CSV table of N, CA and C in Angstrom, one decimal:
chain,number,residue,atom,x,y,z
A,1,UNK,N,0.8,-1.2,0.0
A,1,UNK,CA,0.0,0.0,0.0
A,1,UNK,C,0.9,1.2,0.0
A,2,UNK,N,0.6,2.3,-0.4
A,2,UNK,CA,1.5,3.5,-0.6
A,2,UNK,C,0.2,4.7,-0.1
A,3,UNK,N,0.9,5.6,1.0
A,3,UNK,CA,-0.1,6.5,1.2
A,3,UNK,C,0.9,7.9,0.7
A,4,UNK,N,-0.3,8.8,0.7
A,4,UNK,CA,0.1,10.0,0.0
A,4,UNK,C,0.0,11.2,1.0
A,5,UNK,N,0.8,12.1,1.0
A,5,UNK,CA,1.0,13.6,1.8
A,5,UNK,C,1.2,14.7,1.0
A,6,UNK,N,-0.1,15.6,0.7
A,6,UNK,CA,0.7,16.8,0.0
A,6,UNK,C,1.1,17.9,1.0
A,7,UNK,N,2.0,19.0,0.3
A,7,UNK,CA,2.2,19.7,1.5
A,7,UNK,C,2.3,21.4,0.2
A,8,UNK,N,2.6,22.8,0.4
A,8,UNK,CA,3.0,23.5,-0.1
A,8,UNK,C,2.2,24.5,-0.8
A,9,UNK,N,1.0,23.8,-0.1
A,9,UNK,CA,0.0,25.0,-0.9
A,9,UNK,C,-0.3,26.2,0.2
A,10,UNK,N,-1.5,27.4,-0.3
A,10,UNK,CA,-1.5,28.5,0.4
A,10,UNK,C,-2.0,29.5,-0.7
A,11,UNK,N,-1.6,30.5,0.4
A,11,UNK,CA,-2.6,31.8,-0.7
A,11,UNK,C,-1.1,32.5,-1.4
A,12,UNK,N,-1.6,33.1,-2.1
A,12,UNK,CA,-0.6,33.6,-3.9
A,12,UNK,C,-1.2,34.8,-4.5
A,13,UNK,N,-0.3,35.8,-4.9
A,13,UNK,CA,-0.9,36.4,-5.3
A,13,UNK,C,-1.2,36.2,-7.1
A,14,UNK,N,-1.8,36.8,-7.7
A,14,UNK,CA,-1.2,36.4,-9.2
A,14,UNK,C,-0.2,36.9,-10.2
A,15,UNK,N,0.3,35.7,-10.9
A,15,UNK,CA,1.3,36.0,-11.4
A,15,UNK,C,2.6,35.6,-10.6
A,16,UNK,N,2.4,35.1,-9.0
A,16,UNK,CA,3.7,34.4,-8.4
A,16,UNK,C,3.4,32.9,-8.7
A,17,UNK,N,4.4,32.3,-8.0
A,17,UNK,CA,4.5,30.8,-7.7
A,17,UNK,C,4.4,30.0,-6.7
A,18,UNK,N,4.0,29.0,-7.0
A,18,UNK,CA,3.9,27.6,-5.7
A,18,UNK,C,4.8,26.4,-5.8
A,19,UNK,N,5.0,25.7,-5.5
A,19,UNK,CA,5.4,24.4,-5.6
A,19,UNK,C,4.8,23.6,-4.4
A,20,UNK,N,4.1,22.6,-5.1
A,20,UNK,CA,3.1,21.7,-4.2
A,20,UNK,C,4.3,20.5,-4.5
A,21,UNK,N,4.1,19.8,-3.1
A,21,UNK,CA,5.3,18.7,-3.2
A,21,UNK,C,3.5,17.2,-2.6
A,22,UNK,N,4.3,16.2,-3.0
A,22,UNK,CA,3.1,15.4,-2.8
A,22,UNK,C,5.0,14.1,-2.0
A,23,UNK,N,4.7,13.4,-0.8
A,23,UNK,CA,5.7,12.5,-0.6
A,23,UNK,C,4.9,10.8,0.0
A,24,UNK,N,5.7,10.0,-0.7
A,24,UNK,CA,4.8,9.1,-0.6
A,24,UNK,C,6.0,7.8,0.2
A,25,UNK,N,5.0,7.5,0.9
A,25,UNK,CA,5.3,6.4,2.3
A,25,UNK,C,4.4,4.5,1.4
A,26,UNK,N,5.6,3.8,2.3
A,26,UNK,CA,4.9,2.6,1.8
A,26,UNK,C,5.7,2.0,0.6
A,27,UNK,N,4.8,1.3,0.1
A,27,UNK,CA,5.1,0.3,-1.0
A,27,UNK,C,5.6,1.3,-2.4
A,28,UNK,N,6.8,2.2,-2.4
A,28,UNK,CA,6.5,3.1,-3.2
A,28,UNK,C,6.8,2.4,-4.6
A,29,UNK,N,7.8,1.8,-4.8
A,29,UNK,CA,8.5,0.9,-5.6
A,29,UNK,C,7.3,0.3,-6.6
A,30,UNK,N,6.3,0.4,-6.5
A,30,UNK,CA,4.6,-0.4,-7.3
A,30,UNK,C,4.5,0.7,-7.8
A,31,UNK,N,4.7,2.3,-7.5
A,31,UNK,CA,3.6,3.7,-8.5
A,31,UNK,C,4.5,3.0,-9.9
A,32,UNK,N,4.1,3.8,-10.8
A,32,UNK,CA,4.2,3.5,-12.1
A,32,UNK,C,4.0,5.4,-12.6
A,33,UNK,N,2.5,5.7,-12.4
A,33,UNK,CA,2.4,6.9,-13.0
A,33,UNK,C,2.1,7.7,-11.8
A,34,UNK,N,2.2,8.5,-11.6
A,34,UNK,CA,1.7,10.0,-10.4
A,34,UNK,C,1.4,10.8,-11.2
A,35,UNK,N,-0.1,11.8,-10.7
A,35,UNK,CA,-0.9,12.9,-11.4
A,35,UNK,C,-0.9,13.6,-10.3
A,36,UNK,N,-1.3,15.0,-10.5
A,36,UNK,CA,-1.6,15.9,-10.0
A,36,UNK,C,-3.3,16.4,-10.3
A,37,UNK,N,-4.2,16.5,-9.7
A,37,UNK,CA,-5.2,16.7,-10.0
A,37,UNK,C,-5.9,18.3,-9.1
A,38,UNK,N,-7.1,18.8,-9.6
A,38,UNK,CA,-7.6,19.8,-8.6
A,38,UNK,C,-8.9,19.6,-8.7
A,39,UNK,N,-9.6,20.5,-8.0
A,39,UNK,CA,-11.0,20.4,-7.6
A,39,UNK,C,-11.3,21.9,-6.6
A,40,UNK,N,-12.4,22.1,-7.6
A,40,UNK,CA,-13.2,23.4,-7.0
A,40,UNK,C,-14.3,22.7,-6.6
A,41,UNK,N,-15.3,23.5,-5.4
A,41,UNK,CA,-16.4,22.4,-5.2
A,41,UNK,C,-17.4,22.8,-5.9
A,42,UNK,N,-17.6,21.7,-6.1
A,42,UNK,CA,-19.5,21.8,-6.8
A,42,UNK,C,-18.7,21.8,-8.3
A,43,UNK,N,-17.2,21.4,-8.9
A,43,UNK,CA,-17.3,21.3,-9.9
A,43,UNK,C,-16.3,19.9,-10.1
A,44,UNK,N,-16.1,19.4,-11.1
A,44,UNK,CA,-15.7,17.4,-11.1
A,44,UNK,C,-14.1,18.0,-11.3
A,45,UNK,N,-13.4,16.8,-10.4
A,45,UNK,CA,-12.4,16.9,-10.5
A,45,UNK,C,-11.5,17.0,-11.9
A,46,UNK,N,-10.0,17.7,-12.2
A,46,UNK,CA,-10.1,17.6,-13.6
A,46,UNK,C,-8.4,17.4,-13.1
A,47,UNK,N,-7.9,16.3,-14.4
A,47,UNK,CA,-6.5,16.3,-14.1
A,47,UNK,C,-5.4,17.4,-14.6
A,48,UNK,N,-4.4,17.8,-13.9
A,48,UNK,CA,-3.4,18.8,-14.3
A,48,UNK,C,-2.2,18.5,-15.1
A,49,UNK,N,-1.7,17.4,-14.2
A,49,UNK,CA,-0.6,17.0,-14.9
A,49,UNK,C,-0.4,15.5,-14.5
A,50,UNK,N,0.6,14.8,-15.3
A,50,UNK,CA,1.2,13.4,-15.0
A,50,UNK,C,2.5,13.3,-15.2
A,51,UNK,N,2.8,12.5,-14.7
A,51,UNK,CA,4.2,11.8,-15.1
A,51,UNK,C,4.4,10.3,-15.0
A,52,UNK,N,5.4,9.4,-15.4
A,52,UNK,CA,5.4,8.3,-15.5
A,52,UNK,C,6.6,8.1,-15.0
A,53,UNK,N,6.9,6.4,-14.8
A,53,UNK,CA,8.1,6.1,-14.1
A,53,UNK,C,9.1,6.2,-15.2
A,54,UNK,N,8.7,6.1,-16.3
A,54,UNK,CA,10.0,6.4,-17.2
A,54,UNK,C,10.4,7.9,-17.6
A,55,UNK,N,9.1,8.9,-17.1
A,55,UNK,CA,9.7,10.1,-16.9
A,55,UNK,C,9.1,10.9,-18.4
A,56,UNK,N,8.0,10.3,-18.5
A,56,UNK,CA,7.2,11.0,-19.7
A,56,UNK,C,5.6,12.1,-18.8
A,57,UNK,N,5.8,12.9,-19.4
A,57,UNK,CA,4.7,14.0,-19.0
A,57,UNK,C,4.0,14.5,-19.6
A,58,UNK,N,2.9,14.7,-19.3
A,58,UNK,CA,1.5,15.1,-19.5
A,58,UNK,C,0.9,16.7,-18.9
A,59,UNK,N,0.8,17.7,-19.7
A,59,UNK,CA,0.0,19.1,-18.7
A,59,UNK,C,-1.4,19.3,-19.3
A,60,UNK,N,-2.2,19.7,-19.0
A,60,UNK,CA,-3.2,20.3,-19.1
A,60,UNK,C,-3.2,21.7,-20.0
A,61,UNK,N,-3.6,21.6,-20.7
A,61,UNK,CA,-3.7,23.0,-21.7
A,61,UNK,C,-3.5,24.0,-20.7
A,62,UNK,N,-4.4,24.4,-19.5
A,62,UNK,CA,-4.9,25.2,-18.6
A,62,UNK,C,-3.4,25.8,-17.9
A,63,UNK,N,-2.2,24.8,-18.0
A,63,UNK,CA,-1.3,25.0,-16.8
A,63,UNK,C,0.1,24.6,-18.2
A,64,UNK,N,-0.1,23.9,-19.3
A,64,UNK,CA,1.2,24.1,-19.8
A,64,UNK,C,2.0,25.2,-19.9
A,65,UNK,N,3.5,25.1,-19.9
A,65,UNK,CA,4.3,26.3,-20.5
A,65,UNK,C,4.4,27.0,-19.3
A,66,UNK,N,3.9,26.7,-18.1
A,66,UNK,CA,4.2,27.5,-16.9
A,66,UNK,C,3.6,26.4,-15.5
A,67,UNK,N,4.2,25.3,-15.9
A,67,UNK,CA,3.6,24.4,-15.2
A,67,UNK,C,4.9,23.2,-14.9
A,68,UNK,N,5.2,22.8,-14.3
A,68,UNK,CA,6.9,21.9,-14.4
A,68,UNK,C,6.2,20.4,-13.3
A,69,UNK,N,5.8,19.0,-13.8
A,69,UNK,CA,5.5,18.0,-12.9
A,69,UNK,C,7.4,17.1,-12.4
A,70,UNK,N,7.5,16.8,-11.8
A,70,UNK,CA,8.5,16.6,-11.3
A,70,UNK,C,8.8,15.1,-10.3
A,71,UNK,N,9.5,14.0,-10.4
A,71,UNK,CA,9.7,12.8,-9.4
A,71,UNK,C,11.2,13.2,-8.6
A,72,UNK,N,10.9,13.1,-7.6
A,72,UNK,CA,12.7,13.0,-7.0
A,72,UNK,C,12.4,11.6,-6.2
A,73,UNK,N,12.7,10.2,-6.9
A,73,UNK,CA,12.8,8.9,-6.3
A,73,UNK,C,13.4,8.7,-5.1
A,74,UNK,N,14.4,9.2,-5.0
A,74,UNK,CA,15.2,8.9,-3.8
A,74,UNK,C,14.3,9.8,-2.3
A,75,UNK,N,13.9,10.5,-2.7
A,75,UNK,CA,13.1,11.1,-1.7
A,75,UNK,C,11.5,10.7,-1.7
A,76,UNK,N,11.0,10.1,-2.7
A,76,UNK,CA,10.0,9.4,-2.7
A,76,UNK,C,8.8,10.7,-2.8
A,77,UNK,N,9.5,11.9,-3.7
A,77,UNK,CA,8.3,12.9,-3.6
A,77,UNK,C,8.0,13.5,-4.7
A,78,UNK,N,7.1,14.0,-5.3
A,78,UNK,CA,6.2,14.4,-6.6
A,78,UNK,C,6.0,16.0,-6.6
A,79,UNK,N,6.8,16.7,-7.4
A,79,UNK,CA,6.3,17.8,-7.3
A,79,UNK,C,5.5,18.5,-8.4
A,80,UNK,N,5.0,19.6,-7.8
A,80,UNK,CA,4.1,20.2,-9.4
A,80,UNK,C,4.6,21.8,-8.8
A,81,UNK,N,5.0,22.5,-9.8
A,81,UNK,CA,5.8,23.4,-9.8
A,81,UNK,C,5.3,24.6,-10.6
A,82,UNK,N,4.6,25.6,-9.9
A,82,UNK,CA,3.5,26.3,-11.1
A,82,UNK,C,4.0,28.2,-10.9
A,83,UNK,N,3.9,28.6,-12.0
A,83,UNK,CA,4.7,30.0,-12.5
A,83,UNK,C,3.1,30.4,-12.6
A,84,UNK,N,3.4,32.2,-13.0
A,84,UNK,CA,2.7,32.6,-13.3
A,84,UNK,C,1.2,32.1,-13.4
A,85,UNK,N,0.9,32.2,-11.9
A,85,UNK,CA,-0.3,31.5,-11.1
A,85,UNK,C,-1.5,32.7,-11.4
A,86,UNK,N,-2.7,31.8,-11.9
A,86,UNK,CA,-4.1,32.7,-12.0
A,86,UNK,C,-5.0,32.5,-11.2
A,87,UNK,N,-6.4,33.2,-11.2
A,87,UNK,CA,-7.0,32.9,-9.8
A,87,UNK,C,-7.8,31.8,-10.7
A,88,UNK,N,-8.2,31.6,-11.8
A,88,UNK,CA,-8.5,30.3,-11.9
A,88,UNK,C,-8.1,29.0,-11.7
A,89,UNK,N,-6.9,29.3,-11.2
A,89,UNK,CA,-5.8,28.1,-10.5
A,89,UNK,C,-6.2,27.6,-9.3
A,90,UNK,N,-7.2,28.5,-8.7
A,90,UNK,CA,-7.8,28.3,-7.3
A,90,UNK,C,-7.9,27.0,-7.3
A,91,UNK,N,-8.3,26.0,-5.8
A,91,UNK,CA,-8.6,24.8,-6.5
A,91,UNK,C,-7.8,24.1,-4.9
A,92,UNK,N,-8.2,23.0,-4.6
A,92,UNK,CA,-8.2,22.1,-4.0
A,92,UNK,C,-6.9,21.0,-4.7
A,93,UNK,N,-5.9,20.5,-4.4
A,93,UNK,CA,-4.8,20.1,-5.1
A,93,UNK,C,-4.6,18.6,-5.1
A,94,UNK,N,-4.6,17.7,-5.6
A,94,UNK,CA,-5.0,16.4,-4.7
A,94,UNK,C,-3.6,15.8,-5.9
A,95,UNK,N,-2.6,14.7,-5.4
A,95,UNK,CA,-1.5,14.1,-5.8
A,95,UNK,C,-2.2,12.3,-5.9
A,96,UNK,N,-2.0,11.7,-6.7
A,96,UNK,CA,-2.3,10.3,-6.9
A,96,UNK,C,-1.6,9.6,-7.4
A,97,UNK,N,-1.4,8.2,-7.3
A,97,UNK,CA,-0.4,7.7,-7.7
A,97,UNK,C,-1.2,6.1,-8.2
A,98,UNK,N,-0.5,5.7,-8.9
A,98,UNK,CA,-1.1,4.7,-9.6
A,98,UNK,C,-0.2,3.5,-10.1
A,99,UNK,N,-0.4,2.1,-10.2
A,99,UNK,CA,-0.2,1.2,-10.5
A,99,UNK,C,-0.9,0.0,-11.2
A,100,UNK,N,-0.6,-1.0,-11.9
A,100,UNK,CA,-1.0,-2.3,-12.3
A,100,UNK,C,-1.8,-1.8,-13.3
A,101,UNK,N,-1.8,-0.9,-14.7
A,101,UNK,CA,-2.4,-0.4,-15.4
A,101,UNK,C,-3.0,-1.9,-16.3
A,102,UNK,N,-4.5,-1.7,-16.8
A,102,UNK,CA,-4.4,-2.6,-17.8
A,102,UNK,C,-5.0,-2.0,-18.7
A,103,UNK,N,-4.5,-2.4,-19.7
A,103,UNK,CA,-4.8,-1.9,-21.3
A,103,UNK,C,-6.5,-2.1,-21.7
A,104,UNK,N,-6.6,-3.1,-21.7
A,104,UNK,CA,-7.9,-3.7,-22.2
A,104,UNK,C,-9.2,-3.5,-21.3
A,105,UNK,N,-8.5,-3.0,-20.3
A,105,UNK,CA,-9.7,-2.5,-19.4
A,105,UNK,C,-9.5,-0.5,-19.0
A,106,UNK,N,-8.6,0.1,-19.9
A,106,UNK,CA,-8.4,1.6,-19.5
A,106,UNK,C,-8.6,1.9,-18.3
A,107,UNK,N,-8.0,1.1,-17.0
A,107,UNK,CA,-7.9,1.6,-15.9
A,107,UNK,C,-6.8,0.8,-15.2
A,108,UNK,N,-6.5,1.5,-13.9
A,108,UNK,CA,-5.3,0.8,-13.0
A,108,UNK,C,-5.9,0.4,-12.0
A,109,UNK,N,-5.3,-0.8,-11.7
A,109,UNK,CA,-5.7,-1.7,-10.6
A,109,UNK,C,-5.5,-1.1,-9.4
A,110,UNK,N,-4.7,-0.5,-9.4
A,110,UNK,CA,-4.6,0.5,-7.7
A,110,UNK,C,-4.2,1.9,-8.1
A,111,UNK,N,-4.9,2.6,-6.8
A,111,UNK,CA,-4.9,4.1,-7.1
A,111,UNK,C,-4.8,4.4,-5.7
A,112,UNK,N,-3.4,5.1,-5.3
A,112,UNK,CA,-3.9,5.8,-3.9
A,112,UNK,C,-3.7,7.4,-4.0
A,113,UNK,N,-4.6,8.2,-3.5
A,113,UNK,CA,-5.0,9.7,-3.1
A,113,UNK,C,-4.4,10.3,-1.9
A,114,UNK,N,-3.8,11.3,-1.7
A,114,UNK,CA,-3.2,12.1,-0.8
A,114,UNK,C,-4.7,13.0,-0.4
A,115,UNK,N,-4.4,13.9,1.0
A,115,UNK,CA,-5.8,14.4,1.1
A,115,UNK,C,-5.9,15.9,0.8
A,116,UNK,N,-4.9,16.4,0.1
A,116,UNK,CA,-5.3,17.3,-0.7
A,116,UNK,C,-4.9,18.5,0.0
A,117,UNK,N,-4.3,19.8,-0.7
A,117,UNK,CA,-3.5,21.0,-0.3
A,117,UNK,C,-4.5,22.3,-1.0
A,118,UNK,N,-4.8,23.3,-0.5
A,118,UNK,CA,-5.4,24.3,-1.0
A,118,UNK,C,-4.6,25.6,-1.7
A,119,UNK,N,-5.1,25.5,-2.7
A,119,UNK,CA,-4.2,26.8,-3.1
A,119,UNK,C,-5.1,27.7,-3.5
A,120,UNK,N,-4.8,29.3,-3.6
A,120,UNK,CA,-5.7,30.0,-3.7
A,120,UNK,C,-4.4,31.5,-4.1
A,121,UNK,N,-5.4,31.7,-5.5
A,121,UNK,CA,-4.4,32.2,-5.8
A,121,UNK,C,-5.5,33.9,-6.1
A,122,UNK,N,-4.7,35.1,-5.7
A,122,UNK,CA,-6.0,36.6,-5.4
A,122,UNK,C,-5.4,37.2,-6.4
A,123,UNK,N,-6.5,37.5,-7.0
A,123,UNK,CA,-6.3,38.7,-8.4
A,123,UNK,C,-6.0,40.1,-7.3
């Protein structure tokens, strides 16, 4: 089992930066892919960014080009590294990590969730 910790979020003004760090305890050696995901309430969670164990990445239209996802293995921690912050960026921050992917069923057999960092970013 692999549990998740994010830490790094807070209030921003716009146009600064954050760096949300996510550190993961446990079985870490099974993640495969880590995402970065957010959530405003009352609207469905949407993903931000990914990365993979081989070190391939994924951003989100919304956050590319000023947006950096990041693994440091040996520290066992996931960063998402965000520039020129909008207040659309507002949002609930939530880090996931994933394993046992299967093809033929477009989903992974295990998914564990961190409980999430707030960021809040003030025009």
């Amino acid at each position: 089992q692999v549990q998740l910790v994010e830490s790094g979020g807070g209030l921003v003004q716009a146009g600064g930066s954050l760096t949300l760090a996510c550190t993961a305890s446990g079985m870490v050696f099974s993640i495969t892919t880590m995402r970065w995901y957010r959530q405003v309430p009352g609207k469905q969670r949407e993903l931000v960014a990914e990365i993979t164990d081989r070190g391939d990445t994924y951003y989100d239209d919304s956050v590319k080009g000023r947006t950096t996802i990041s693994r440091d293995n040996a520290a066992n921690t996931l960063y998402l590294q965000m520039n020129s912050l909008k207040p659309e960026d507002t949002a609930v921050y939530y880090c996931a990590a994933y394993d046992g992917w299967v093809a033929t069923m477009n989903w992974y057999e295990y998914d564990y969730w961190g409980q999430g960092t707030q960021v809040t970013v003030s025009s």
